[in-house]
mmCIF file of C-alpha atoms in Angstrom:
data_model
loop_
_atom_site.group_PDB
_atom_site.id
_atom_site.type_symbol
_atom_site.label_atom_id
_atom_site.label_comp_id
_atom_site.label_asym_id
_atom_site.label_seq_id
_atom_site.Cartn_x
_atom_site.Cartn_y
_atom_site.Cartn_z
ATOM 1 C CA UNK H 293 0.876 33.160 20.265
ATOM 2 C CA UNK H 294 0.980 31.457 23.671
ATOM 3 C CA UNK H 295 1.708 27.918 22.538
ATOM 4 C CA UNK H 296 1.754 26.459 26.037
ATOM 5 C CA UNK H 297 -1.796 27.614 26.764
ATOM 6 C CA UNK H 298 -2.991 26.599 23.290
ATOM 7 C CA UNK H 299 -1.400 23.169 23.631
ATOM 8 C CA UNK H 300 -3.158 22.585 26.951
ATOM 9 C CA UNK H 301 -6.494 23.683 25.496
ATOM 10 C CA UNK H 302 -6.115 21.284 22.559
ATOM 11 C CA UNK H 303 -5.200 18.432 24.906
ATOM 12 C CA UNK H 304 -8.253 19.191 27.059
ATOM 13 C CA UNK H 305 -10.461 19.104 23.968
ATOM 14 C CA UNK H 306 -9.032 15.716 22.976
ATOM 15 C CA UNK H 307 -9.893 14.274 26.391
ATOM 16 C CA UNK H 308 -13.588 15.080 25.906
ATOM 17 C CA UNK H 309 -15.455 12.046 24.662
ATOM 18 C CA UNK H 310 -16.325 12.646 21.030
ATOM 19 C CA UNK H 311 -18.908 10.348 19.586
ATOM 20 C CA UNK H 312 -21.180 12.736 17.761
ATOM 21 C CA UNK H 313 -20.685 13.666 14.147
ATOM 22 C CA UNK H 314 -19.860 17.284 14.891
ATOM 23 C CA UNK H 315 -17.684 16.734 17.939
ATOM 24 C CA UNK H 316 -15.378 14.420 15.984
ATOM 25 C CA UNK H 317 -14.474 17.354 13.747
ATOM 26 C CA UNK H 318 -13.366 19.305 16.819
ATOM 27 C CA UNK H 319 -11.100 16.383 17.641
ATOM 28 C CA UNK H 320 -9.517 16.676 14.189
ATOM 29 C CA UNK H 321 -9.098 20.431 14.668
ATOM 30 C CA UNK H 322 -7.383 19.824 17.997
ATOM 31 C CA UNK H 323 -4.935 17.408 16.407
ATOM 32 C CA UNK H 324 -4.028 19.792 13.596
ATOM 33 C CA UNK H 325 -3.504 22.546 16.160
ATOM 34 C CA UNK H 326 -1.167 20.315 18.177
ATOM 35 C CA UNK H 327 0.635 19.318 14.981
ATOM 36 C CA UNK H 328 1.258 22.947 14.074
ATOM 37 C CA UNK H 329 2.575 23.733 17.543
ATOM 38 C CA UNK H 330 4.923 20.744 17.430
ATOM 39 C CA UNK H 331 6.081 21.721 13.938
ATOM 40 C CA UNK H 332 6.948 25.201 15.196
ATOM 41 C CA UNK H 333 8.814 23.686 18.152
ATOM 42 C CA UNK H 334 10.770 21.386 15.855
ATOM 43 C CA UNK H 335 9.130 18.157 17.057
ATOM 44 C CA UNK H 336 8.538 16.829 13.551
ATOM 45 C CA UNK H 337 7.851 13.214 14.564
ATOM 46 C CA UNK H 338 5.123 14.307 16.979
ATOM 47 C CA UNK H 339 3.779 16.738 14.380
ATOM 48 C CA UNK H 340 3.561 13.957 11.774
ATOM 49 C CA UNK H 341 1.715 11.743 14.241
ATOM 50 C CA UNK H 342 -0.746 14.526 15.041
ATOM 51 C CA UNK H 343 -1.366 15.288 11.350
ATOM 52 C CA UNK H 344 -2.133 11.595 10.780
ATOM 53 C CA UNK H 345 -4.569 11.603 13.706
ATOM 54 C CA UNK H 346 -6.196 14.700 12.251
ATOM 55 C CA UNK H 347 -6.657 12.874 8.958
ATOM 56 C CA UNK H 348 -8.155 9.913 10.789
ATOM 57 C CA UNK H 349 -10.974 12.049 12.205
ATOM 58 C CA UNK H 350 -11.345 14.930 9.731
ATOM 59 C CA UNK H 351 -14.347 15.103 7.444
ATOM 60 C CA UNK H 352 -14.217 18.679 6.162
ATOM 61 C CA UNK H 353 -12.459 18.832 2.812
ATOM 62 C CA UNK H 354 -10.490 21.961 3.672
ATOM 63 C CA UNK H 355 -9.189 20.352 6.856
ATOM 64 C CA UNK H 356 -8.166 17.118 5.110
ATOM 65 C CA UNK H 357 -6.378 19.110 2.403
ATOM 66 C CA UNK H 358 -4.592 21.307 4.957
ATOM 67 C CA UNK H 359 -3.432 18.311 6.996
ATOM 68 C CA UNK H 360 -2.203 16.455 3.913
ATOM 69 C CA UNK H 361 -0.376 19.538 2.618
ATOM 70 C CA UNK H 362 1.298 20.215 5.956
ATOM 71 C CA UNK H 363 2.169 16.540 6.477
ATOM 72 C CA UNK H 364 3.757 16.444 3.023
ATOM 73 C CA UNK H 365 5.841 19.517 3.877
ATOM 74 C CA UNK H 366 7.442 17.539 6.722
ATOM 75 C CA UNK H 367 8.472 14.625 4.495
#
C-alpha cells in the first residue's frame, strides 16, 4: 500500500537491461504495476501509456488480458 516505494521499485526494475526472454516479462510486470499506481492517483494518460508499454513486452496470456482489460476501462 506504499505507492511511492512501489513506484520506485518498478522504475528501478525498468532501468535494468532486459534482453533475455524471462527478464522481458518482468519489464511488462513493472509497467502494469506503474499503470495501476497512476490509475489510482488519477494520472490516466500516464496509466494508458504504461498499459501500452506492458502490452508491448508482455508474453503471458493472463498479463496481456489484464492489461487490455484495464486499458479498456480507462477509455
